[in-house]
Amino acid sequence: MTIKFFEVIITFKYRKPNFEDIETIFNLINDYAAEGIMLPKSRSTLYETIREMIVAVDENDIVIGVGALHVTWNELAEVRSMAVNKNFTRHGIGAEIVKRLLEEGKSFGVKKFFTLTYQPHFFQSLGFKTVTKDELPHKIWRECIDCPKFPNCDEIAMIL
C-alpha cells in the first residue's frame, strides 16, 4: 500500500509481527489506553498473542499499525487491539489491517466477527453493526475478569 503523506510517497507493508516489534506495539496500544480510547495491554499479553496479530510497517520496517484476531468460539472471532500511529491515521491503514484479519479468519472457517470498541464509527465504516452485549455468547466474557473496567464495561459491542 502506498500513500502520499505531506508530498512524500510512503509505502506500507503488512506482515506478522516479530519479538522485536513488541515494544513498539506496546507503546502504540498503551498510548491510546492512556487517553481512555483503548484498553491497555501488558507486554506479557502481547508476547502470548503475537501469532494473532498483523502489523503495518513503514519503509524502515517500523510498526505504524497493529490489529489482532482472537478466536473465541466455534466460527466466532474478535477483532481487537486495533491501533494506528496518530501520524498515519485516516489513510486506510486500519481498514487494511481489519480486511486482512477478516480474510485470515475466513480462511479457517470464521463466520462471525465481533469487536468491543470505543471507536464505533471506524468499525461501522467496515460493515460492523452495533449490538447489545447480551447478543454475544457468554463464552467471550471469560477474559473480562482481568479487565480494569470489570464489571463496569463501557465498550461498544459490534458484529459483522
CSV table of N, CA and C in Angstrom, one decimal:
chain,number,residue,atom,x,y,z
A,1,MET,N,0.8,-1.2,0.0
A,1,MET,CA,0.0,0.0,0.0
A,1,MET,C,0.9,1.2,0.0
A,2,THR,N,0.6,2.2,-0.9
A,2,THR,CA,1.4,3.4,-1.0
A,2,THR,C,0.4,4.6,-0.7
A,3,ILE,N,0.9,5.6,0.1
A,3,ILE,CA,0.1,6.8,0.3
A,3,ILE,C,1.0,8.0,0.1
A,4,LYS,N,0.4,9.1,-0.2
A,4,LYS,CA,1.1,10.4,-0.3
A,4,LYS,C,0.9,11.1,1.0
A,5,PHE,N,2.0,11.4,1.7
A,5,PHE,CA,2.0,11.9,3.1
A,5,PHE,C,2.9,13.1,3.1
A,6,PHE,N,2.3,14.3,3.2
A,6,PHE,CA,3.0,15.6,3.1
A,6,PHE,C,3.9,15.6,1.9
A,7,GLU,N,3.4,15.3,0.7
A,7,GLU,CA,4.1,15.4,-0.5
A,7,GLU,C,5.2,14.4,-0.7
A,8,VAL,N,5.2,13.4,0.2
A,8,VAL,CA,6.2,12.3,0.2
A,8,VAL,C,5.4,11.0,0.0
A,9,ILE,N,5.8,10.1,-0.9
A,9,ILE,CA,5.2,8.8,-1.1
A,9,ILE,C,5.8,7.8,-0.1
A,10,ILE,N,4.9,7.2,0.7
A,10,ILE,CA,5.3,6.2,1.7
A,10,ILE,C,4.7,4.9,1.3
A,11,THR,N,5.4,3.9,1.3
A,11,THR,CA,4.9,2.5,1.0
A,11,THR,C,4.8,1.7,2.4
A,12,PHE,N,3.7,1.1,2.6
A,12,PHE,CA,3.5,0.3,3.8
A,12,PHE,C,3.4,-1.2,3.4
A,13,LYS,N,3.9,-2.0,4.3
A,13,LYS,CA,3.8,-3.4,4.1
A,13,LYS,C,3.0,-4.0,5.3
A,14,TYR,N,2.4,-5.1,5.1
A,14,TYR,CA,1.7,-5.8,6.2
A,14,TYR,C,2.3,-7.1,6.4
A,15,ARG,N,2.5,-7.5,7.7
A,15,ARG,CA,3.1,-8.8,8.0
A,15,ARG,C,2.8,-9.2,9.4
A,16,LYS,N,3.2,-10.4,9.7
A,16,LYS,CA,3.1,-10.9,11.1
A,16,LYS,C,4.2,-10.2,11.9
A,17,PRO,N,3.9,-9.8,13.2
A,17,PRO,CA,5.0,-9.2,14.0
A,17,PRO,C,6.0,-10.2,14.4
A,18,ASN,N,7.2,-9.7,14.9
A,18,ASN,CA,8.2,-10.5,15.5
A,18,ASN,C,8.5,-9.9,16.9
A,19,PHE,N,9.3,-10.6,17.6
A,19,PHE,CA,9.5,-10.2,19.0
A,19,PHE,C,10.1,-8.8,19.1
A,20,GLU,N,10.8,-8.3,18.1
A,20,GLU,CA,11.4,-7.0,18.1
A,20,GLU,C,10.4,-5.9,18.0
A,21,ASP,N,9.2,-6.3,17.5
A,21,ASP,CA,8.1,-5.3,17.3
A,21,ASP,C,7.3,-5.1,18.6
A,22,ILE,N,7.4,-5.9,19.6
A,22,ILE,CA,6.5,-5.9,20.8
A,22,ILE,C,6.6,-4.6,21.5
A,23,GLU,N,7.7,-4.0,21.7
A,23,GLU,CA,7.8,-2.8,22.4
A,23,GLU,C,7.1,-1.6,21.7
A,24,THR,N,7.2,-1.6,20.4
A,24,THR,CA,6.5,-0.5,19.6
A,24,THR,C,5.0,-0.8,19.7
A,25,ILE,N,4.6,-2.0,19.6
A,25,ILE,CA,3.2,-2.3,19.7
A,25,ILE,C,2.7,-2.0,21.1
A,26,PHE,N,3.4,-2.3,22.1
A,26,PHE,CA,3.1,-2.0,23.5
A,26,PHE,C,2.8,-0.5,23.7
A,27,ASN,N,3.8,0.3,23.2
A,27,ASN,CA,3.7,1.8,23.3
A,27,ASN,C,2.5,2.3,22.5
A,28,LEU,N,2.3,1.8,21.3
A,28,LEU,CA,1.2,2.3,20.4
A,28,LEU,C,-0.2,2.0,21.1
A,29,ILE,N,-0.4,0.8,21.6
A,29,ILE,CA,-1.6,0.5,22.2
A,29,ILE,C,-1.8,1.2,23.5
A,30,ASN,N,-0.8,1.3,24.4
A,30,ASN,CA,-0.9,1.9,25.7
A,30,ASN,C,-0.9,3.4,25.6
A,31,ASP,N,-0.4,4.0,24.6
A,31,ASP,CA,-0.6,5.5,24.4
A,31,ASP,C,-2.1,5.8,24.2
A,32,TYR,N,-2.8,5.0,23.4
A,32,TYR,CA,-4.2,5.2,23.2
A,32,TYR,C,-5.0,4.8,24.5
A,33,ALA,N,-4.5,3.8,25.2
A,33,ALA,CA,-5.2,3.4,26.5
A,33,ALA,C,-5.1,4.6,27.5
A,34,ALA,N,-3.9,5.3,27.5
A,34,ALA,CA,-3.8,6.4,28.5
A,34,ALA,C,-4.8,7.5,28.2
A,35,GLU,N,-5.3,7.6,27.0
A,35,GLU,CA,-6.3,8.6,26.6
A,35,GLU,C,-7.7,8.0,26.8
A,36,GLY,N,-7.8,6.8,27.3
A,36,GLY,CA,-9.1,6.2,27.5
A,36,GLY,C,-9.9,5.7,26.3
A,37,ILE,N,-9.2,5.6,25.2
A,37,ILE,CA,-9.9,5.2,23.9
A,37,ILE,C,-9.5,3.8,23.5
A,38,MET,N,-8.8,3.1,24.4
A,38,MET,CA,-8.5,1.7,24.2
A,38,MET,C,-8.2,1.1,25.5
A,39,LEU,N,-8.3,-0.2,25.6
A,39,LEU,CA,-7.9,-0.9,26.9
A,39,LEU,C,-6.4,-1.2,26.8
A,40,PRO,N,-5.7,-1.1,28.0
A,40,PRO,CA,-4.3,-1.3,28.0
A,40,PRO,C,-4.0,-2.8,27.7
A,41,LYS,N,-2.8,-3.1,27.3
A,41,LYS,CA,-2.3,-4.5,27.1
A,41,LYS,C,-0.9,-4.6,27.8
A,42,SER,N,-0.7,-5.6,28.5
A,42,SER,CA,0.6,-5.9,29.1
A,42,SER,C,1.6,-6.4,28.0
A,43,ARG,N,2.9,-6.3,28.3
A,43,ARG,CA,3.9,-6.9,27.4
A,43,ARG,C,3.6,-8.4,27.4
A,44,SER,N,3.4,-9.0,28.5
A,44,SER,CA,3.1,-10.4,28.6
A,44,SER,C,2.0,-10.9,27.7
A,45,THR,N,0.9,-10.1,27.7
A,45,THR,CA,-0.2,-10.5,26.8
A,45,THR,C,0.2,-10.3,25.4
A,46,LEU,N,0.9,-9.3,25.0
A,46,LEU,CA,1.4,-9.1,23.6
A,46,LEU,C,2.3,-10.3,23.2
A,47,TYR,N,3.2,-10.7,24.0
A,47,TYR,CA,4.0,-11.9,23.7
A,47,TYR,C,3.2,-13.1,23.5
A,48,GLU,N,2.2,-13.3,24.4
A,48,GLU,CA,1.3,-14.5,24.3
A,48,GLU,C,0.4,-14.5,23.1
A,49,THR,N,0.1,-13.4,22.6
A,49,THR,CA,-0.8,-13.3,21.5
A,49,THR,C,-0.2,-12.8,20.2
A,50,ILE,N,1.1,-12.9,20.1
A,50,ILE,CA,1.8,-12.4,18.9
A,50,ILE,C,1.4,-13.1,17.6
A,51,ARG,N,1.0,-14.3,17.7
A,51,ARG,CA,0.5,-15.1,16.5
A,51,ARG,C,-0.9,-14.6,16.0
A,52,GLU,N,-1.6,-13.9,16.8
A,52,GLU,CA,-2.9,-13.3,16.4
A,52,GLU,C,-2.8,-12.0,15.7
A,53,MET,N,-1.7,-11.4,15.7
A,53,MET,CA,-1.6,-10.0,15.2
A,53,MET,C,-1.1,-9.9,13.7
A,54,ILE,N,-1.4,-8.8,13.2
A,54,ILE,CA,-0.9,-8.3,11.9
A,54,ILE,C,-0.4,-6.9,12.1
A,55,VAL,N,0.7,-6.5,11.6
A,55,VAL,CA,1.2,-5.2,11.7
A,55,VAL,C,1.4,-4.5,10.4
A,56,ALA,N,1.2,-3.2,10.4
A,56,ALA,CA,1.6,-2.4,9.2
A,56,ALA,C,2.9,-1.8,9.5
A,57,VAL,N,3.9,-1.8,8.6
A,57,VAL,CA,5.2,-1.2,8.8
A,57,VAL,C,5.5,-0.3,7.7
A,58,ASP,N,6.3,0.7,8.1
A,58,ASP,CA,6.8,1.7,7.1
A,58,ASP,C,8.0,1.2,6.3
A,59,GLU,N,8.5,2.1,5.5
A,59,GLU,CA,9.7,1.7,4.6
A,59,GLU,C,10.9,1.3,5.4
A,60,ASN,N,11.0,1.7,6.7
A,60,ASN,CA,12.1,1.3,7.6
A,60,ASN,C,11.8,0.1,8.4
A,61,ASP,N,10.6,-0.6,8.1
A,61,ASP,CA,10.2,-1.7,8.9
A,61,ASP,C,9.8,-1.4,10.3
A,62,ILE,N,9.4,-0.1,10.6
A,62,ILE,CA,8.9,0.3,11.9
A,62,ILE,C,7.4,0.1,11.9
A,63,VAL,N,6.9,-0.5,13.0
A,63,VAL,CA,5.4,-0.7,13.1
A,63,VAL,C,4.7,0.6,13.3
A,64,ILE,N,3.7,0.8,12.4
A,64,ILE,CA,2.9,2.0,12.5
A,64,ILE,C,1.4,1.7,12.7
A,65,GLY,N,1.1,0.4,12.7
A,65,GLY,CA,-0.3,0.0,13.0
A,65,GLY,C,-0.3,-1.5,13.4
A,66,VAL,N,-1.3,-1.9,14.1
A,66,VAL,CA,-1.5,-3.2,14.6
A,66,VAL,C,-2.9,-3.6,14.8
A,67,GLY,N,-3.2,-4.8,14.6
A,67,GLY,CA,-4.6,-5.4,14.9
A,67,GLY,C,-4.4,-6.9,15.2
A,68,ALA,N,-5.4,-7.4,15.9
A,68,ALA,CA,-5.3,-8.9,16.2
A,68,ALA,C,-6.7,-9.5,16.0
A,69,LEU,N,-6.6,-10.8,15.7
A,69,LEU,CA,-7.8,-11.6,15.6
A,69,LEU,C,-7.8,-12.7,16.6
A,70,HIS,N,-8.7,-12.7,17.5
A,70,HIS,CA,-8.7,-13.7,18.6
A,70,HIS,C,-9.9,-14.6,18.4
A,71,VAL,N,-9.7,-15.9,18.1
A,71,VAL,CA,-10.8,-16.9,18.0
A,71,VAL,C,-11.3,-17.1,19.4
A,72,THR,N,-12.6,-17.0,19.6
A,72,THR,CA,-13.2,-17.2,20.9
A,72,THR,C,-14.1,-18.4,21.0
A,73,TRP,N,-14.6,-18.9,19.9
A,73,TRP,CA,-15.6,-20.0,19.9
A,73,TRP,C,-15.7,-20.5,18.5
A,74,ASN,N,-16.5,-21.5,18.4
A,74,ASN,CA,-16.8,-22.1,17.1
A,74,ASN,C,-17.2,-21.1,16.0
A,75,GLU,N,-16.5,-20.8,15.0
A,75,GLU,CA,-16.8,-19.9,13.9
A,75,GLU,C,-17.0,-18.5,14.4
A,76,LEU,N,-16.4,-18.1,15.5
A,76,LEU,CA,-16.6,-16.7,16.1
A,76,LEU,C,-15.2,-16.2,16.5
A,77,ALA,N,-14.9,-15.0,16.1
A,77,ALA,CA,-13.6,-14.4,16.4
A,77,ALA,C,-13.7,-12.9,16.7
A,78,GLU,N,-12.9,-12.4,17.5
A,78,GLU,CA,-12.9,-10.9,17.9
A,78,GLU,C,-11.7,-10.2,17.2
A,79,VAL,N,-12.1,-9.1,16.6
A,79,VAL,CA,-11.1,-8.2,16.1
A,79,VAL,C,-10.7,-7.2,17.2
A,80,ARG,N,-9.5,-7.2,17.6
A,80,ARG,CA,-9.1,-6.4,18.8
A,80,ARG,C,-7.7,-5.8,18.6
A,81,SER,N,-7.3,-5.0,19.6
A,81,SER,CA,-6.0,-4.4,19.7
A,81,SER,C,-5.7,-3.6,18.4
A,82,MET,N,-6.7,-2.9,17.9
A,82,MET,CA,-6.5,-2.1,16.7
A,82,MET,C,-6.0,-0.7,17.1
A,83,ALA,N,-4.8,-0.4,16.5
A,83,ALA,CA,-4.2,0.9,16.8
A,83,ALA,C,-3.3,1.3,15.6
A,84,VAL,N,-3.4,2.5,15.2
A,84,VAL,CA,-2.5,3.1,14.2
A,84,VAL,C,-1.8,4.3,14.7
A,85,ASN,N,-0.6,4.4,14.5
A,85,ASN,CA,0.2,5.6,14.9
A,85,ASN,C,-0.6,6.9,14.4
A,86,LYS,N,-0.7,7.8,15.4
A,86,LYS,CA,-1.5,9.0,15.1
A,86,LYS,C,-1.0,9.8,13.9
A,87,ASN,N,0.2,9.7,13.5
A,87,ASN,CA,0.8,10.4,12.4
A,87,ASN,C,0.3,9.8,11.1
A,88,PHE,N,-0.3,8.6,11.1
A,88,PHE,CA,-0.7,7.9,9.9
A,88,PHE,C,-2.1,7.5,9.9
A,89,THR,N,-3.0,8.1,10.7
A,89,THR,CA,-4.4,7.7,10.7
A,89,THR,C,-5.1,8.4,9.5
A,90,ARG,N,-6.2,7.8,9.2
A,90,ARG,CA,-7.1,8.3,8.1
A,90,ARG,C,-6.4,8.1,6.7
A,91,HIS,N,-5.6,7.1,6.6
A,91,HIS,CA,-5.0,6.7,5.3
A,91,HIS,C,-5.4,5.3,4.9
A,92,GLY,N,-6.3,4.7,5.6
A,92,GLY,CA,-6.8,3.3,5.2
A,92,GLY,C,-5.9,2.2,5.8
A,93,ILE,N,-5.0,2.5,6.7
A,93,ILE,CA,-4.1,1.5,7.2
A,93,ILE,C,-4.9,0.6,8.2
A,94,GLY,N,-5.7,1.2,9.1
A,94,GLY,CA,-6.5,0.4,10.0
A,94,GLY,C,-7.5,-0.5,9.2
A,95,ALA,N,-8.1,0.1,8.2
A,95,ALA,CA,-9.1,-0.6,7.4
A,95,ALA,C,-8.4,-1.8,6.7
A,96,GLU,N,-7.2,-1.6,6.2
A,96,GLU,CA,-6.5,-2.7,5.6
A,96,GLU,C,-6.1,-3.8,6.6
A,97,ILE,N,-5.7,-3.4,7.8
A,97,ILE,CA,-5.4,-4.4,8.8
A,97,ILE,C,-6.6,-5.2,9.1
A,98,VAL,N,-7.8,-4.6,9.3
A,98,VAL,CA,-9.0,-5.3,9.6
A,98,VAL,C,-9.4,-6.3,8.4
A,99,LYS,N,-9.3,-5.8,7.2
A,99,LYS,CA,-9.6,-6.6,6.0
A,99,LYS,C,-8.7,-7.8,6.0
A,100,ARG,N,-7.4,-7.7,6.3
A,100,ARG,CA,-6.5,-8.8,6.3
A,100,ARG,C,-6.9,-9.8,7.5
A,101,LEU,N,-7.3,-9.2,8.6
A,101,LEU,CA,-7.7,-10.1,9.7
A,101,LEU,C,-8.9,-10.9,9.4
A,102,LEU,N,-9.9,-10.3,8.7
A,102,LEU,CA,-11.1,-10.9,8.3
A,102,LEU,C,-10.8,-12.0,7.3
A,103,GLU,N,-9.9,-11.8,6.3
A,103,GLU,CA,-9.6,-12.8,5.3
A,103,GLU,C,-8.9,-14.0,6.0
A,104,GLU,N,-8.0,-13.7,7.0
A,104,GLU,CA,-7.3,-14.7,7.7
A,104,GLU,C,-8.4,-15.6,8.5
A,105,GLY,N,-9.3,-14.9,9.1
A,105,GLY,CA,-10.3,-15.7,9.9
A,105,GLY,C,-11.2,-16.5,9.0
A,106,LYS,N,-11.6,-16.0,7.9
A,106,LYS,CA,-12.4,-16.7,6.9
A,106,LYS,C,-11.7,-17.9,6.4
A,107,SER,N,-10.4,-17.8,6.3
A,107,SER,CA,-9.6,-18.9,5.7
A,107,SER,C,-9.6,-20.2,6.6
A,108,PHE,N,-9.9,-20.0,7.9
A,108,PHE,CA,-10.0,-21.2,8.7
A,108,PHE,C,-11.4,-21.3,9.3
A,109,GLY,N,-12.4,-20.7,8.6
A,109,GLY,CA,-13.8,-21.0,8.9
A,109,GLY,C,-14.6,-20.1,9.8
A,110,VAL,N,-14.0,-18.9,10.2
A,110,VAL,CA,-14.8,-18.0,11.0
A,110,VAL,C,-15.9,-17.4,10.1
A,111,LYS,N,-17.1,-17.4,10.7
A,111,LYS,CA,-18.3,-16.9,10.0
A,111,LYS,C,-18.8,-15.6,10.6
A,112,LYS,N,-18.5,-15.4,11.9
A,112,LYS,CA,-19.0,-14.2,12.6
A,112,LYS,C,-17.8,-13.5,13.3
A,113,PHE,N,-17.7,-12.2,13.1
A,113,PHE,CA,-16.7,-11.4,13.7
A,113,PHE,C,-17.3,-10.4,14.6
A,114,PHE,N,-16.7,-10.1,15.8
A,114,PHE,CA,-17.2,-9.1,16.6
A,114,PHE,C,-16.0,-8.2,17.1
A,115,THR,N,-16.3,-7.1,17.7
A,115,THR,CA,-15.4,-6.3,18.3
A,115,THR,C,-16.0,-5.6,19.5
A,116,LEU,N,-15.2,-5.2,20.5
A,116,LEU,CA,-15.6,-4.4,21.6
A,116,LEU,C,-14.8,-3.2,21.5
A,117,THR,N,-15.4,-2.0,21.4
A,117,THR,CA,-14.6,-0.8,20.9
A,117,THR,C,-15.1,0.5,21.6
A,118,TYR,N,-14.3,1.4,21.5
A,118,TYR,CA,-14.6,2.8,21.8
A,118,TYR,C,-14.7,3.7,20.6
A,119,GLN,N,-14.4,3.0,19.4
A,119,GLN,CA,-14.4,3.7,18.1
A,119,GLN,C,-15.4,3.1,17.2
A,120,PRO,N,-16.7,3.2,17.5
A,120,PRO,CA,-17.7,2.5,16.7
A,120,PRO,C,-17.8,3.1,15.2
A,121,HIS,N,-17.5,4.3,15.0
A,121,HIS,CA,-17.6,4.9,13.6
A,121,HIS,C,-16.6,4.2,12.7
A,122,PHE,N,-15.4,3.9,13.2
A,122,PHE,CA,-14.4,3.2,12.4
A,122,PHE,C,-15.0,1.8,12.0
A,123,PHE,N,-15.5,1.1,12.9
A,123,PHE,CA,-15.9,-0.3,12.6
A,123,PHE,C,-17.2,-0.2,11.8
A,124,GLN,N,-18.1,0.8,12.0
A,124,GLN,CA,-19.3,0.9,11.2
A,124,GLN,C,-18.9,1.1,9.7
A,125,SER,N,-17.8,1.9,9.5
A,125,SER,CA,-17.4,2.1,8.1
A,125,SER,C,-16.9,0.8,7.4
A,126,LEU,N,-16.7,-0.2,8.2
A,126,LEU,CA,-16.2,-1.5,7.7
A,126,LEU,C,-17.3,-2.5,7.7
A,127,GLY,N,-18.6,-2.1,8.0
A,127,GLY,CA,-19.7,-3.0,7.9
A,127,GLY,C,-20.2,-3.6,9.2
A,128,PHE,N,-19.5,-3.3,10.3
A,128,PHE,CA,-19.9,-3.8,11.6
A,128,PHE,C,-21.2,-3.1,12.1
A,129,LYS,N,-22.0,-3.8,12.8
A,129,LYS,CA,-23.3,-3.2,13.3
A,129,LYS,C,-23.2,-3.3,14.9
A,130,THR,N,-23.7,-2.3,15.5
A,130,THR,CA,-23.8,-2.2,17.0
A,130,THR,C,-24.8,-3.2,17.5
A,131,VAL,N,-24.5,-3.9,18.5
A,131,VAL,CA,-25.4,-4.9,19.1
A,131,VAL,C,-25.3,-4.7,20.6
A,132,THR,N,-26.3,-5.3,21.4
A,132,THR,CA,-26.2,-5.3,22.8
A,132,THR,C,-25.2,-6.4,23.2
A,133,LYS,N,-24.6,-6.2,24.3
A,133,LYS,CA,-23.6,-7.2,24.8
A,133,LYS,C,-24.3,-8.5,25.0
A,134,ASP,N,-25.6,-8.5,25.4
A,134,ASP,CA,-26.3,-9.7,25.6
A,134,ASP,C,-26.4,-10.6,24.4
A,135,GLU,N,-26.2,-10.0,23.2
A,135,GLU,CA,-26.3,-10.8,21.9
A,135,GLU,C,-25.0,-11.6,21.7
A,136,LEU,N,-24.0,-11.3,22.4
A,136,LEU,CA,-22.7,-12.0,22.2
A,136,LEU,C,-22.7,-13.3,23.2
A,137,PRO,N,-22.1,-14.4,22.7
A,137,PRO,CA,-22.1,-15.6,23.6
A,137,PRO,C,-21.4,-15.3,24.9
A,138,HIS,N,-21.8,-15.9,25.9
A,138,HIS,CA,-21.2,-15.8,27.3
A,138,HIS,C,-19.7,-16.2,27.2
A,139,LYS,N,-19.4,-17.1,26.4
A,139,LYS,CA,-18.0,-17.6,26.3
A,139,LYS,C,-17.0,-16.5,26.1
A,140,ILE,N,-17.4,-15.4,25.4
A,140,ILE,CA,-16.4,-14.4,25.1
A,140,ILE,C,-16.0,-13.5,26.3
A,141,TRP,N,-16.8,-13.6,27.4
A,141,TRP,CA,-16.5,-12.8,28.5
A,141,TRP,C,-15.5,-13.4,29.5
A,142,ARG,N,-14.9,-14.5,29.2
A,142,ARG,CA,-14.0,-15.2,30.2
A,142,ARG,C,-12.8,-14.3,30.5
A,143,GLU,N,-12.3,-13.5,29.5
A,143,GLU,CA,-11.1,-12.7,29.7
A,143,GLU,C,-11.5,-11.4,30.5
A,144,CYS,N,-12.7,-11.1,30.6
A,144,CYS,CA,-13.1,-9.8,31.1
A,144,CYS,C,-12.8,-9.7,32.6
A,145,ILE,N,-12.7,-10.8,33.3
A,145,ILE,CA,-12.5,-10.8,34.7
A,145,ILE,C,-11.1,-10.1,35.0
A,146,ASP,N,-10.2,-10.1,34.1
A,146,ASP,CA,-8.9,-9.5,34.3
A,146,ASP,C,-8.9,-8.0,33.8
A,147,CYS,N,-10.0,-7.5,33.3
A,147,CYS,CA,-10.0,-6.1,32.7
A,147,CYS,C,-10.1,-5.1,33.9
A,148,PRO,N,-9.4,-4.0,33.7
A,148,PRO,CA,-9.5,-3.0,34.8
A,148,PRO,C,-10.9,-2.3,34.9
A,149,LYS,N,-11.7,-2.5,33.8
A,149,LYS,CA,-13.1,-1.9,33.8
A,149,LYS,C,-14.1,-2.9,34.3
A,150,PHE,N,-13.7,-4.2,34.6
A,150,PHE,CA,-14.7,-5.2,35.1
A,150,PHE,C,-15.2,-4.8,36.4
A,151,PRO,N,-16.5,-4.9,36.7
A,151,PRO,CA,-17.6,-5.3,35.9
A,151,PRO,C,-18.4,-4.2,35.1
A,152,ASN,N,-17.8,-3.0,35.1
A,152,ASN,CA,-18.5,-1.9,34.5
A,152,ASN,C,-18.0,-1.6,33.1
A,153,CYS,N,-18.1,-2.5,32.2
A,153,CYS,CA,-17.6,-2.4,30.8
A,153,CYS,C,-18.4,-1.3,30.1
A,154,ASP,N,-17.7,-0.4,29.5
A,154,ASP,CA,-18.3,0.7,28.7
A,154,ASP,C,-18.0,0.6,27.2
A,155,GLU,N,-17.4,-0.5,26.8
A,155,GLU,CA,-17.1,-0.7,25.4
A,155,GLU,C,-18.4,-1.0,24.6
A,156,ILE,N,-18.3,-0.7,23.3
A,156,ILE,CA,-19.5,-0.9,22.5
A,156,ILE,C,-19.3,-2.2,21.7
A,157,ALA,N,-20.3,-3.1,21.8
A,157,ALA,CA,-20.2,-4.4,21.1
A,157,ALA,C,-20.7,-4.2,19.7
A,158,MET,N,-20.0,-4.8,18.7
A,158,MET,CA,-20.3,-4.7,17.3
A,158,MET,C,-20.1,-6.1,16.7
A,159,ILE,N,-20.9,-6.4,15.7
A,159,ILE,CA,-20.8,-7.7,15.0
A,159,ILE,C,-20.8,-7.4,13.5
A,160,LEU,N,-20.0,-8.3,12.8
A,160,LEU,CA,-20.0,-8.3,11.3
A,160,LEU,C,-20.4,-9.7,10.9
